[in-house]
Amino acid sequence: MESKLTTNIFIHSFILEVVKWRSMPQGSRLGPLPFTVMIDDLQTPCELQKYVDDTTLSELVTPSCSVSNMPSDFASLLSWTEDNNMQINISKTTCKEMVLGLGRLNIDNLPLLSTSLGSVERVTSFKLLGINLDAKFSWSLHIYFISAKASKRLYFLKHLKRAGVPADQLLHFYVAAIRPVLEYCAAVWHYAITHAQAQQLQSSLYNKSSK
């Protein structure tokens, strides 16, 4: 994804836990290695990001043009899966389409993606590799989820303190179990959050830890 977005550019993305290898039983110890080898040559005309079995197709769309090539790019992906004896599981919750950006764009003009098994759901938020994305890049959803997750672990930390766990071990628990939740991929989202969101994050953690 581009690190800078103007109000005139949108990212049209198709996100999926891409493909299932028809001839390889799930859970096999040999599964991950040959699967990684098999998808190495997966290519599409648009921008393509692969991480293990997660694949994201994306393109830039401008409101002045509003022309999307995603249907043809998606068709290219479907053709590749057929040629390599794989299939996309449309029923999985990880197979989604989302339009991200700021400004004015009539997304109804963008064609929906579909296969012979059904249509791909278009959503306004999605969790991708641990980051909660929303269509407007507000990061409100991500702040909410990491605050809730860290608060639960802070509650456990409080009980450890009451049980008499030494301070150095409490610090170790914080560094190992709580801090990673707050700092995961911070370079992606932290610079873009508002002052109010930063205060929301800090106050929720402070209130939980001080009780």
mmCIF file with all atom_site columns, C-alpha atoms in Angstrom:
data_model
loop_
_atom_site.group_PDB
_atom_site.id
_atom_site.type_symbol
_atom_site.label_atom_id
_atom_site.label_alt_id
_atom_site.label_comp_id
_atom_site.label_asym_id
_atom_site.label_entity_id
_atom_site.label_seq_id
_atom_site.pdbx_PDB_ins_code
_atom_site.Cartn_x
_atom_site.Cartn_y
_atom_site.Cartn_z
_atom_site.occupancy
_atom_site.B_iso_or_equiv
_atom_site.pdbx_formal_charge
_atom_site.auth_seq_id
_atom_site.auth_comp_id
_atom_site.auth_asym_id
_atom_site.auth_atom_id
_atom_site.pdbx_PDB_model_num
ATOM 1   C CA . MET A 1 1   ? 0.000   0.000   0.000   1.00 0.00 ? 1   MET A CA 1
ATOM 2   C CA . GLU A 1 2   ? 1.111   3.569   -0.574  1.00 0.00 ? 2   GLU A CA 1
ATOM 3   C CA . SER A 1 3   ? 2.279   5.376   2.548   1.00 0.00 ? 3   SER A CA 1
ATOM 4   C CA . LYS A 1 4   ? 0.636   8.612   1.355   1.00 0.00 ? 4   LYS A CA 1
ATOM 5   C CA . LEU A 1 5   ? -2.950  8.888   0.160   1.00 0.00 ? 5   LEU A CA 1
ATOM 6   C CA . THR A 1 6   ? -4.587  11.979  -1.227  1.00 0.00 ? 6   THR A CA 1
ATOM 7   C CA . THR A 1 7   ? -8.330  12.550  -1.111  1.00 0.00 ? 7   THR A CA 1
ATOM 8   C CA . ASN A 1 8   ? -8.478  11.680  -4.810  1.00 0.00 ? 8   ASN A CA 1
ATOM 9   C CA . ILE A 1 9   ? -7.063  8.163   -4.635  1.00 0.00 ? 9   ILE A CA 1
ATOM 10  C CA . PHE A 1 10  ? -8.667  4.968   -3.372  1.00 0.00 ? 10  PHE A CA 1
ATOM 11  C CA . ILE A 1 11  ? -7.256  1.507   -2.872  1.00 0.00 ? 11  ILE A CA 1
ATOM 12  C CA . HIS A 1 12  ? -9.485  -1.227  -4.214  1.00 0.00 ? 12  HIS A CA 1
ATOM 13  C CA . SER A 1 13  ? -8.449  -4.461  -2.546  1.00 0.00 ? 13  SER A CA 1
ATOM 14  C CA . PHE A 1 14  ? -9.396  -8.108  -2.714  1.00 0.00 ? 14  PHE A CA 1
ATOM 15  C CA . ILE A 1 15  ? -8.246  -9.961  0.391   1.00 0.00 ? 15  ILE A CA 1
ATOM 16  C CA . LEU A 1 16  ? -8.310  -13.698 0.825   1.00 0.00 ? 16  LEU A CA 1
ATOM 17  C CA . GLU A 1 17  ? -6.765  -16.694 2.450   1.00 0.00 ? 17  GLU A CA 1
ATOM 18  C CA . VAL A 1 18  ? -6.094  -17.561 -1.078  1.00 0.00 ? 18  VAL A CA 1
ATOM 19  C CA . VAL A 1 19  ? -6.187  -21.076 -2.119  1.00 0.00 ? 19  VAL A CA 1
ATOM 20  C CA . LYS A 1 20  ? -6.612  -24.592 -0.928  1.00 0.00 ? 20  LYS A CA 1
ATOM 21  C CA . TRP A 1 21  ? -4.504  -27.292 -2.550  1.00 0.00 ? 21  TRP A CA 1
ATOM 22  C CA . ARG A 1 22  ? -6.963  -29.969 -3.573  1.00 0.00 ? 22  ARG A CA 1
ATOM 23  C CA . SER A 1 23  ? -4.432  -32.815 -3.505  1.00 0.00 ? 23  SER A CA 1
ATOM 24  C CA . MET A 1 24  ? -2.771  -32.007 -0.132  1.00 0.00 ? 24  MET A CA 1
ATOM 25  C CA . PRO A 1 25  ? -4.581  -33.040 3.095   1.00 0.00 ? 25  PRO A CA 1
ATOM 26  C CA . GLN A 1 26  ? -4.886  -30.198 5.591   1.00 0.00 ? 26  GLN A CA 1
ATOM 27  C CA . GLY A 1 27  ? -2.705  -30.624 8.667   1.00 0.00 ? 27  GLY A CA 1
ATOM 28  C CA . SER A 1 28  ? 0.030   -32.473 6.800   1.00 0.00 ? 28  SER A CA 1
ATOM 29  C CA . ARG A 1 29  ? 3.579   -31.662 7.891   1.00 0.00 ? 29  ARG A CA 1
ATOM 30  C CA . LEU A 1 30  ? 4.589   -31.479 4.238   1.00 0.00 ? 30  LEU A CA 1
ATOM 31  C CA . GLY A 1 31  ? 1.744   -29.094 3.428   1.00 0.00 ? 31  GLY A CA 1
ATOM 32  C CA . PRO A 1 32  ? 3.299   -25.645 4.134   1.00 0.00 ? 32  PRO A CA 1
ATOM 33  C CA . LEU A 1 33  ? 6.545   -26.189 2.208   1.00 0.00 ? 33  LEU A CA 1
ATOM 34  C CA . PRO A 1 34  ? 5.126   -27.435 -1.111  1.00 0.00 ? 34  PRO A CA 1
ATOM 35  C CA . PHE A 1 35  ? 2.315   -24.902 -0.827  1.00 0.00 ? 35  PHE A CA 1
ATOM 36  C CA . THR A 1 36  ? 4.829   -22.060 -0.575  1.00 0.00 ? 36  THR A CA 1
ATOM 37  C CA . VAL A 1 37  ? 6.670   -23.448 -3.596  1.00 0.00 ? 37  VAL A CA 1
ATOM 38  C CA . MET A 1 38  ? 3.435   -23.818 -5.553  1.00 0.00 ? 38  MET A CA 1
ATOM 39  C CA . ILE A 1 39  ? 2.288   -20.208 -5.086  1.00 0.00 ? 39  ILE A CA 1
ATOM 40  C CA . ASP A 1 40  ? 5.695   -18.728 -5.844  1.00 0.00 ? 40  ASP A CA 1
ATOM 41  C CA . ASP A 1 41  ? 4.733   -18.134 -9.478  1.00 0.00 ? 41  ASP A CA 1
ATOM 42  C CA . LEU A 1 42  ? 1.328   -16.634 -8.628  1.00 0.00 ? 42  LEU A CA 1
ATOM 43  C CA . GLN A 1 43  ? 1.173   -13.329 -10.509 1.00 0.00 ? 43  GLN A CA 1
ATOM 44  C CA . THR A 1 44  ? -1.601  -10.900 -11.465 1.00 0.00 ? 44  THR A CA 1
ATOM 45  C CA . PRO A 1 45  ? -1.635  -7.696  -13.552 1.00 0.00 ? 45  PRO A CA 1
ATOM 46  C CA . CYS A 1 46  ? -2.369  -5.618  -10.429 1.00 0.00 ? 46  CYS A CA 1
ATOM 47  C CA . GLU A 1 47  ? -0.396  -5.133  -7.216  1.00 0.00 ? 47  GLU A CA 1
ATOM 48  C CA . LEU A 1 48  ? -0.055  -8.449  -5.389  1.00 0.00 ? 48  LEU A CA 1
ATOM 49  C CA . GLN A 1 49  ? 1.049   -9.126  -1.809  1.00 0.00 ? 49  GLN A CA 1
ATOM 50  C CA . LYS A 1 50  ? 1.602   -12.689 -0.577  1.00 0.00 ? 50  LYS A CA 1
ATOM 51  C CA . TYR A 1 51  ? 2.211   -13.812 2.990   1.00 0.00 ? 51  TYR A CA 1
ATOM 52  C CA . VAL A 1 52  ? 2.057   -17.595 3.476   1.00 0.00 ? 52  VAL A CA 1
ATOM 53  C CA . ASP A 1 53  ? -1.541  -18.410 2.446   1.00 0.00 ? 53  ASP A CA 1
ATOM 54  C CA . ASP A 1 54  ? -2.800  -14.813 2.697   1.00 0.00 ? 54  ASP A CA 1
ATOM 55  C CA . THR A 1 55  ? -2.882  -12.918 -0.587  1.00 0.00 ? 55  THR A CA 1
ATOM 56  C CA . THR A 1 56  ? -4.054  -9.377  -1.304  1.00 0.00 ? 56  THR A CA 1
ATOM 57  C CA . LEU A 1 57  ? -4.792  -7.931  -4.718  1.00 0.00 ? 57  LEU A CA 1
ATOM 58  C CA . SER A 1 58  ? -4.945  -4.128  -4.856  1.00 0.00 ? 58  SER A CA 1
ATOM 59  C CA . GLU A 1 59  ? -5.240  -1.284  -7.339  1.00 0.00 ? 59  GLU A CA 1
ATOM 60  C CA . LEU A 1 60  ? -5.464  2.517   -7.247  1.00 0.00 ? 60  LEU A CA 1
ATOM 61  C CA . VAL A 1 61  ? -8.747  4.043   -8.415  1.00 0.00 ? 61  VAL A CA 1
ATOM 62  C CA . THR A 1 62  ? -9.393  7.776   -8.936  1.00 0.00 ? 62  THR A CA 1
ATOM 63  C CA . PRO A 1 63  ? -12.914 9.275   -8.607  1.00 0.00 ? 63  PRO A CA 1
ATOM 64  C CA . SER A 1 64  ? -12.475 11.099  -11.908 1.00 0.00 ? 64  SER A CA 1
ATOM 65  C CA . CYS A 1 65  ? -12.038 7.791   -13.692 1.00 0.00 ? 65  CYS A CA 1
ATOM 66  C CA . SER A 1 66  ? -13.752 5.239   -11.433 1.00 0.00 ? 66  SER A CA 1
ATOM 67  C CA . VAL A 1 67  ? -12.665 2.431   -13.737 1.00 0.00 ? 67  VAL A CA 1
ATOM 68  C CA . SER A 1 68  ? -11.624 -0.760  -12.008 1.00 0.00 ? 68  SER A CA 1
ATOM 69  C CA . ASN A 1 69  ? -9.544  -3.534  -13.519 1.00 0.00 ? 69  ASN A CA 1
ATOM 70  C CA . MET A 1 70  ? -10.066 -5.752  -10.502 1.00 0.00 ? 70  MET A CA 1
ATOM 71  C CA . PRO A 1 71  ? -12.613 -8.070  -12.198 1.00 0.00 ? 71  PRO A CA 1
ATOM 72  C CA . SER A 1 72  ? -10.123 -8.977  -14.939 1.00 0.00 ? 72  SER A CA 1
ATOM 73  C CA . ASP A 1 73  ? -7.284  -9.249  -12.411 1.00 0.00 ? 73  ASP A CA 1
ATOM 74  C CA . PHE A 1 74  ? -9.461  -11.480 -10.272 1.00 0.00 ? 74  PHE A CA 1
ATOM 75  C CA . ALA A 1 75  ? -10.249 -13.594 -13.327 1.00 0.00 ? 75  ALA A CA 1
ATOM 76  C CA . SER A 1 76  ? -6.505  -13.986 -13.849 1.00 0.00 ? 76  SER A CA 1
ATOM 77  C CA . LEU A 1 77  ? -6.201  -15.270 -10.285 1.00 0.00 ? 77  LEU A CA 1
ATOM 78  C CA . LEU A 1 78  ? -9.037  -17.739 -10.834 1.00 0.00 ? 78  LEU A CA 1
ATOM 79  C CA . SER A 1 79  ? -7.375  -18.984 -14.009 1.00 0.00 ? 79  SER A CA 1
ATOM 80  C CA . TRP A 1 80  ? -4.120  -19.546 -12.112 1.00 0.00 ? 80  TRP A CA 1
ATOM 81  C CA . THR A 1 81  ? -5.875  -21.534 -9.379  1.00 0.00 ? 81  THR A CA 1
ATOM 82  C CA . GLU A 1 82  ? -7.503  -23.791 -11.957 1.00 0.00 ? 82  GLU A CA 1
ATOM 83  C CA . ASP A 1 83  ? -4.222  -24.371 -13.772 1.00 0.00 ? 83  ASP A CA 1
ATOM 84  C CA . ASN A 1 84  ? -2.535  -25.297 -10.466 1.00 0.00 ? 84  ASN A CA 1
ATOM 85  C CA . ASN A 1 85  ? -5.273  -27.571 -9.117  1.00 0.00 ? 85  ASN A CA 1
ATOM 86  C CA . MET A 1 86  ? -6.286  -25.100 -6.413  1.00 0.00 ? 86  MET A CA 1
ATOM 87  C CA . GLN A 1 87  ? -9.490  -23.356 -5.468  1.00 0.00 ? 87  GLN A CA 1
ATOM 88  C CA . ILE A 1 88  ? -10.668 -20.238 -3.644  1.00 0.00 ? 88  ILE A CA 1
ATOM 89  C CA . ASN A 1 89  ? -13.018 -20.867 -0.754  1.00 0.00 ? 89  ASN A CA 1
ATOM 90  C CA . ILE A 1 90  ? -15.521 -18.035 -1.154  1.00 0.00 ? 90  ILE A CA 1
ATOM 91  C CA . SER A 1 91  ? -17.422 -19.139 1.971   1.00 0.00 ? 91  SER A CA 1
ATOM 92  C CA . LYS A 1 92  ? -14.450 -18.382 4.254   1.00 0.00 ? 92  LYS A CA 1
ATOM 93  C CA . THR A 1 93  ? -14.607 -15.185 6.307   1.00 0.00 ? 93  THR A CA 1
ATOM 94  C CA . THR A 1 94  ? -11.150 -14.252 5.035   1.00 0.00 ? 94  THR A CA 1
ATOM 95  C CA . CYS A 1 95  ? -12.260 -13.827 1.437   1.00 0.00 ? 95  CYS A CA 1
ATOM 96  C CA . LYS A 1 96  ? -13.418 -10.217 1.197   1.00 0.00 ? 96  LYS A CA 1
ATOM 97  C CA . GLU A 1 97  ? -13.342 -7.125  -0.998  1.00 0.00 ? 97  GLU A CA 1
ATOM 98  C CA . MET A 1 98  ? -12.857 -3.623  0.390   1.00 0.00 ? 98  MET A CA 1
ATOM 99  C CA . VAL A 1 99  ? -12.483 -0.111  -1.016  1.00 0.00 ? 99  VAL A CA 1
ATOM 100 C CA . LEU A 1 100 ? -10.211 2.073   1.127   1.00 0.00 ? 100 LEU A CA 1
ATOM 101 C CA . GLY A 1 101 ? -9.707  5.814   0.835   1.00 0.00 ? 101 GLY A CA 1
ATOM 102 C CA . LEU A 1 102 ? -10.703 9.364   1.693   1.00 0.00 ? 102 LEU A CA 1
ATOM 103 C CA . GLY A 1 103 ? -12.867 11.603  -0.472  1.00 0.00 ? 103 GLY A CA 1
ATOM 104 C CA . ARG A 1 104 ? -15.718 10.960  -2.835  1.00 0.00 ? 104 ARG A CA 1
ATOM 105 C CA . LEU A 1 105 ? -16.048 7.804   -4.847  1.00 0.00 ? 105 LEU A CA 1
ATOM 106 C CA . ASN A 1 106 ? -19.270 6.074   -5.772  1.00 0.00 ? 106 ASN A CA 1
ATOM 107 C CA . ILE A 1 107 ? -18.348 2.495   -4.946  1.00 0.00 ? 107 ILE A CA 1
ATOM 108 C CA . ASP A 1 108 ? -21.633 1.333   -6.449  1.00 0.00 ? 108 ASP A CA 1
ATOM 109 C CA . ASN A 1 109 ? -19.988 1.962   -9.823  1.00 0.00 ? 109 ASN A CA 1
ATOM 110 C CA . LEU A 1 110 ? -17.286 -0.577  -9.013  1.00 0.00 ? 110 LEU A CA 1
ATOM 111 C CA . PRO A 1 111 ? -18.330 -4.050  -10.189 1.00 0.00 ? 111 PRO A CA 1
ATOM 112 C CA . LEU A 1 112 ? -18.681 -6.782  -7.584  1.00 0.00 ? 112 LEU A CA 1
ATOM 113 C CA . LEU A 1 113 ? -16.324 -9.727  -7.814  1.00 0.00 ? 113 LEU A CA 1
ATOM 114 C CA . SER A 1 114 ? -17.831 -13.153 -8.297  1.00 0.00 ? 114 SER A CA 1
ATOM 115 C CA . THR A 1 115 ? -16.982 -16.750 -9.118  1.00 0.00 ? 115 THR A CA 1
ATOM 116 C CA . SER A 1 116 ? -18.948 -19.778 -10.162 1.00 0.00 ? 116 SER A CA 1
ATOM 117 C CA . LEU A 1 117 ? -19.305 -20.560 -6.446  1.00 0.00 ? 117 LEU A CA 1
ATOM 118 C CA . GLY A 1 118 ? -20.774 -17.183 -5.504  1.00 0.00 ? 118 GLY A CA 1
ATOM 119 C CA . SER A 1 119 ? -20.061 -13.482 -5.043  1.00 0.00 ? 119 SER A CA 1
ATOM 120 C CA . VAL A 1 120 ? -17.300 -11.991 -2.924  1.00 0.00 ? 120 VAL A CA 1
ATOM 121 C CA . GLU A 1 121 ? -18.624 -9.918  -0.022  1.00 0.00 ? 121 GLU A CA 1
ATOM 122 C CA . ARG A 1 122 ? -17.686 -6.227  -0.059  1.00 0.00 ? 122 ARG A CA 1
ATOM 123 C CA . VAL A 1 123 ? -16.959 -4.981  3.467   1.00 0.00 ? 123 VAL A CA 1
ATOM 124 C CA . THR A 1 124 ? -16.061 -1.705  5.190   1.00 0.00 ? 124 THR A CA 1
ATOM 125 C CA . SER A 1 125 ? -13.590 -3.220  7.669   1.00 0.00 ? 125 SER A CA 1
ATOM 126 C CA . PHE A 1 126 ? -11.252 -6.180  7.725   1.00 0.00 ? 126 PHE A CA 1
ATOM 127 C CA . LYS A 1 127 ? -8.461  -7.644  9.865   1.00 0.00 ? 127 LYS A CA 1
ATOM 128 C CA . LEU A 1 128 ? -5.379  -8.194  7.722   1.00 0.00 ? 128 LEU A CA 1
ATOM 129 C CA . LEU A 1 129 ? -2.286  -9.759  9.305   1.00 0.00 ? 129 LEU A CA 1
ATOM 130 C CA . GLY A 1 130 ? -3.280  -8.473  12.740  1.00 0.00 ? 130 GLY A CA 1
ATOM 131 C CA . ILE A 1 131 ? -4.157  -4.927  11.609  1.00 0.00 ? 131 ILE A CA 1
ATOM 132 C CA . ASN A 1 132 ? -7.804  -3.842  11.770  1.00 0.00 ? 132 ASN A CA 1
ATOM 133 C CA . LEU A 1 133 ? -8.384  -1.782  8.638   1.00 0.00 ? 133 LEU A CA 1
ATOM 134 C CA . ASP A 1 134 ? -11.467 0.310   7.939   1.00 0.00 ? 134 ASP A CA 1
ATOM 135 C CA . ALA A 1 135 ? -12.527 1.889   4.679   1.00 0.00 ? 135 ALA A CA 1
ATOM 136 C CA . LYS A 1 136 ? -11.743 5.460   5.806   1.00 0.00 ? 136 LYS A CA 1
ATOM 137 C CA . PHE A 1 137 ? -8.381  4.762   7.489   1.00 0.00 ? 137 PHE A CA 1
ATOM 138 C CA . SER A 1 138 ? -9.740  6.166   10.764  1.00 0.00 ? 138 SER A CA 1
ATOM 139 C CA . TRP A 1 139 ? -7.975  3.480   12.870  1.00 0.00 ? 139 TRP A CA 1
ATOM 140 C CA . SER A 1 140 ? -10.816 3.690   15.402  1.00 0.00 ? 140 SER A CA 1
ATOM 141 C CA . LEU A 1 141 ? -11.542 -0.012  15.090  1.00 0.00 ? 141 LEU A CA 1
ATOM 142 C CA . HIS A 1 142 ? -7.893  -0.936  15.543  1.00 0.00 ? 142 HIS A CA 1
ATOM 143 C CA . ILE A 1 143 ? -7.531  1.283   18.631  1.00 0.00 ? 143 ILE A CA 1
ATOM 144 C CA . TYR A 1 144 ? -10.656 -0.294  20.104  1.00 0.00 ? 144 TYR A CA 1
ATOM 145 C CA . PHE A 1 145 ? -9.456  -3.866  19.625  1.00 0.00 ? 145 PHE A CA 1
ATOM 146 C CA . ILE A 1 146 ? -5.908  -3.412  20.883  1.00 0.00 ? 146 ILE A CA 1
ATOM 147 C CA . SER A 1 147 ? -7.169  -1.430  23.884  1.00 0.00 ? 147 SER A CA 1
ATOM 148 C CA . ALA A 1 148 ? -9.573  -4.211  24.791  1.00 0.00 ? 148 ALA A CA 1
ATOM 149 C CA . LYS A 1 149 ? -6.948  -6.918  24.316  1.00 0.00 ? 149 LYS A CA 1
ATOM 150 C CA . ALA A 1 150 ? -4.295  -5.089  26.342  1.00 0.00 ? 150 ALA A CA 1
ATOM 151 C CA . SER A 1 151 ? -6.792  -4.266  29.095  1.00 0.00 ? 151 SER A CA 1
ATOM 152 C CA . LYS A 1 152 ? -7.573  -7.942  29.611  1.00 0.00 ? 152 LYS A CA 1
ATOM 153 C CA . ARG A 1 153 ? -3.897  -8.723  30.031  1.00 0.00 ? 153 ARG A CA 1
ATOM 154 C CA . LEU A 1 154 ? -3.406  -5.779  32.373  1.00 0.00 ? 154 LEU A CA 1
ATOM 155 C CA . TYR A 1 155 ? -6.203  -7.196  34.519  1.00 0.00 ? 155 TYR A CA 1
ATOM 156 C CA . PHE A 1 156 ? -4.267  -10.460 34.735  1.00 0.00 ? 156 PHE A CA 1
ATOM 157 C CA . LEU A 1 157 ? -1.113  -8.502  35.572  1.00 0.00 ? 157 LEU A CA 1
ATOM 158 C CA . LYS A 1 158 ? -2.958  -6.871  38.466  1.00 0.00 ? 158 LYS A CA 1
ATOM 159 C CA . HIS A 1 159 ? -3.852  -10.304 39.868  1.00 0.00 ? 159 HIS A CA 1
ATOM 160 C CA . LEU A 1 160 ? -0.244  -11.435 39.532  1.00 0.00 ? 160 LEU A CA 1
ATOM 161 C CA . LYS A 1 161 ? 0.823   -8.403  41.574  1.00 0.00 ? 161 LYS A CA 1
ATOM 162 C CA . ARG A 1 162 ? -1.757  -9.184  44.262  1.00 0.00 ? 162 ARG A CA 1
ATOM 163 C CA . ALA A 1 163 ? -0.474  -12.762 44.369  1.00 0.00 ? 163 ALA A CA 1
ATOM 164 C CA . GLY A 1 164 ? 2.962   -11.485 45.329  1.00 0.00 ? 164 GLY A CA 1
ATOM 165 C CA . VAL A 1 165 ? 4.801   -12.047 42.061  1.00 0.00 ? 165 VAL A CA 1
ATOM 166 C CA . PRO A 1 166 ? 8.170   -10.212 42.163  1.00 0.00 ? 166 PRO A CA 1
ATOM 167 C CA . ALA A 1 167 ? 8.424   -6.882  40.338  1.00 0.00 ? 167 ALA A CA 1
ATOM 168 C CA . ASP A 1 168 ? 11.008  -8.118  37.853  1.00 0.00 ? 168 ASP A CA 1
ATOM 169 C CA . GLN A 1 169 ? 8.703   -10.947 36.788  1.00 0.00 ? 169 GLN A CA 1
ATOM 170 C CA . LEU A 1 170 ? 5.772   -8.537  36.491  1.00 0.00 ? 170 LEU A CA 1
ATOM 171 C CA . LEU A 1 171 ? 7.916   -6.392  34.204  1.00 0.00 ? 171 LEU A CA 1
ATOM 172 C CA . HIS A 1 172 ? 8.820   -9.449  32.168  1.00 0.00 ? 172 HIS A CA 1
ATOM 173 C CA . PHE A 1 173 ? 5.121   -10.295 31.762  1.00 0.00 ? 173 PHE A CA 1
ATOM 174 C CA . TYR A 1 174 ? 4.367   -6.734  30.633  1.00 0.00 ? 174 TYR A CA 1
ATOM 175 C CA . VAL A 1 175 ? 7.184   -6.710  28.081  1.00 0.00 ? 175 VAL A CA 1
ATOM 176 C CA . ALA A 1 176 ? 6.319   -10.168 26.760  1.00 0.00 ? 176 ALA A CA 1
ATOM 177 C CA . ALA A 1 177 ? 2.496   -10.138 26.787  1.00 0.00 ? 177 ALA A CA 1
ATOM 178 C CA . ILE A 1 178 ? 1.185   -6.546  26.869  1.00 0.00 ? 178 ILE A CA 1
ATOM 179 C CA . ARG A 1 179 ? 3.667   -4.266  25.149  1.00 0.00 ? 179 ARG A CA 1
ATOM 180 C CA . PRO A 1 180 ? 3.675   -6.300  21.875  1.00 0.00 ? 180 PRO A CA 1
ATOM 181 C CA . VAL A 1 181 ? -0.103  -5.836  21.631  1.00 0.00 ? 181 VAL A CA 1
ATOM 182 C CA . LEU A 1 182 ? 0.285   -2.057  21.830  1.00 0.00 ? 182 LEU A CA 1
ATOM 183 C CA . GLU A 1 183 ? 3.290   -1.775  19.519  1.00 0.00 ? 183 GLU A CA 1
ATOM 184 C CA . TYR A 1 184 ? 2.453   -4.368  16.870  1.00 0.00 ? 184 TYR A CA 1
ATOM 185 C CA . CYS A 1 185 ? 2.947   -2.708  13.459  1.00 0.00 ? 185 CYS A CA 1
ATOM 186 C CA . ALA A 1 186 ? 2.889   0.700   15.180  1.00 0.00 ? 186 ALA A CA 1
ATOM 187 C CA . ALA A 1 187 ? 4.863   2.179   12.286  1.00 0.00 ? 187 ALA A CA 1
ATOM 188 C CA . VAL A 1 188 ? 1.832   1.539   10.067  1.00 0.00 ? 188 VAL A CA 1
ATOM 189 C CA . TRP A 1 189 ? -0.897  3.153   12.158  1.00 0.00 ? 189 TRP A CA 1
ATOM 190 C CA . HIS A 1 190 ? 0.462   5.176   15.086  1.00 0.00 ? 190 HIS A CA 1
ATOM 191 C CA . TYR A 1 191 ? 1.539   8.226   13.066  1.00 0.00 ? 191 TYR A CA 1
ATOM 192 C CA . ALA A 1 192 ? -1.995  8.537   11.637  1.00 0.00 ? 192 ALA A CA 1
ATOM 193 C CA . ILE A 1 193 ? -4.107  8.368   14.807  1.00 0.00 ? 193 ILE A CA 1
ATOM 194 C CA . THR A 1 194 ? -5.644  11.508  16.247  1.00 0.00 ? 194 THR A CA 1
ATOM 195 C CA . HIS A 1 195 ? -4.789  13.064  19.604  1.00 0.00 ? 195 HIS A CA 1
ATOM 196 C CA . ALA A 1 196 ? -8.165  11.902  20.916  1.00 0.00 ? 196 ALA A CA 1
ATOM 197 C CA . GLN A 1 197 ? -7.430  8.306   19.870  1.00 0.00 ? 197 GLN A CA 1
ATOM 198 C CA . ALA A 1 198 ? -4.024  8.440   21.550  1.00 0.00 ? 198 ALA A CA 1
ATOM 199 C CA . GLN A 1 199 ? -5.678  9.658   24.748  1.00 0.00 ? 199 GLN A CA 1
ATOM 200 C CA . GLN A 1 200 ? -8.326  6.938   24.446  1.00 0.00 ? 200 GLN A CA 1
ATOM 201 C CA . LEU A 1 201 ? -5.620  4.309   24.209  1.00 0.00 ? 201 LEU A CA 1
ATOM 202 C CA . GLN A 1 202 ? -3.627  5.673   27.129  1.00 0.00 ? 202 GLN A CA 1
ATOM 203 C CA . SER A 1 203 ? -6.605  6.306   29.408  1.00 0.00 ? 203 SER A CA 1
ATOM 204 C CA . SER A 1 204 ? -8.091  2.842   28.915  1.00 0.00 ? 204 SER A CA 1
ATOM 205 C CA . LEU A 1 205 ? -4.791  1.235   29.860  1.00 0.00 ? 205 LEU A CA 1
ATOM 206 C CA . TYR A 1 206 ? -4.143  3.590   32.777  1.00 0.00 ? 206 TYR A CA 1
ATOM 207 C CA . ASN A 1 207 ? -7.626  3.132   34.214  1.00 0.00 ? 207 ASN A CA 1
ATOM 208 C CA . LYS A 1 208 ? -7.380  -0.652  34.015  1.00 0.00 ? 208 LYS A CA 1
ATOM 209 C CA . SER A 1 209 ? -3.899  -0.827  35.554  1.00 0.00 ? 209 SER A CA 1
ATOM 210 C CA . SER A 1 210 ? -4.709  1.601   38.371  1.00 0.00 ? 210 SER A CA 1
ATOM 211 C CA . LYS A 1 211 ? -7.776  -0.279  39.617  1.00 0.00 ? 211 LYS A CA 1
#
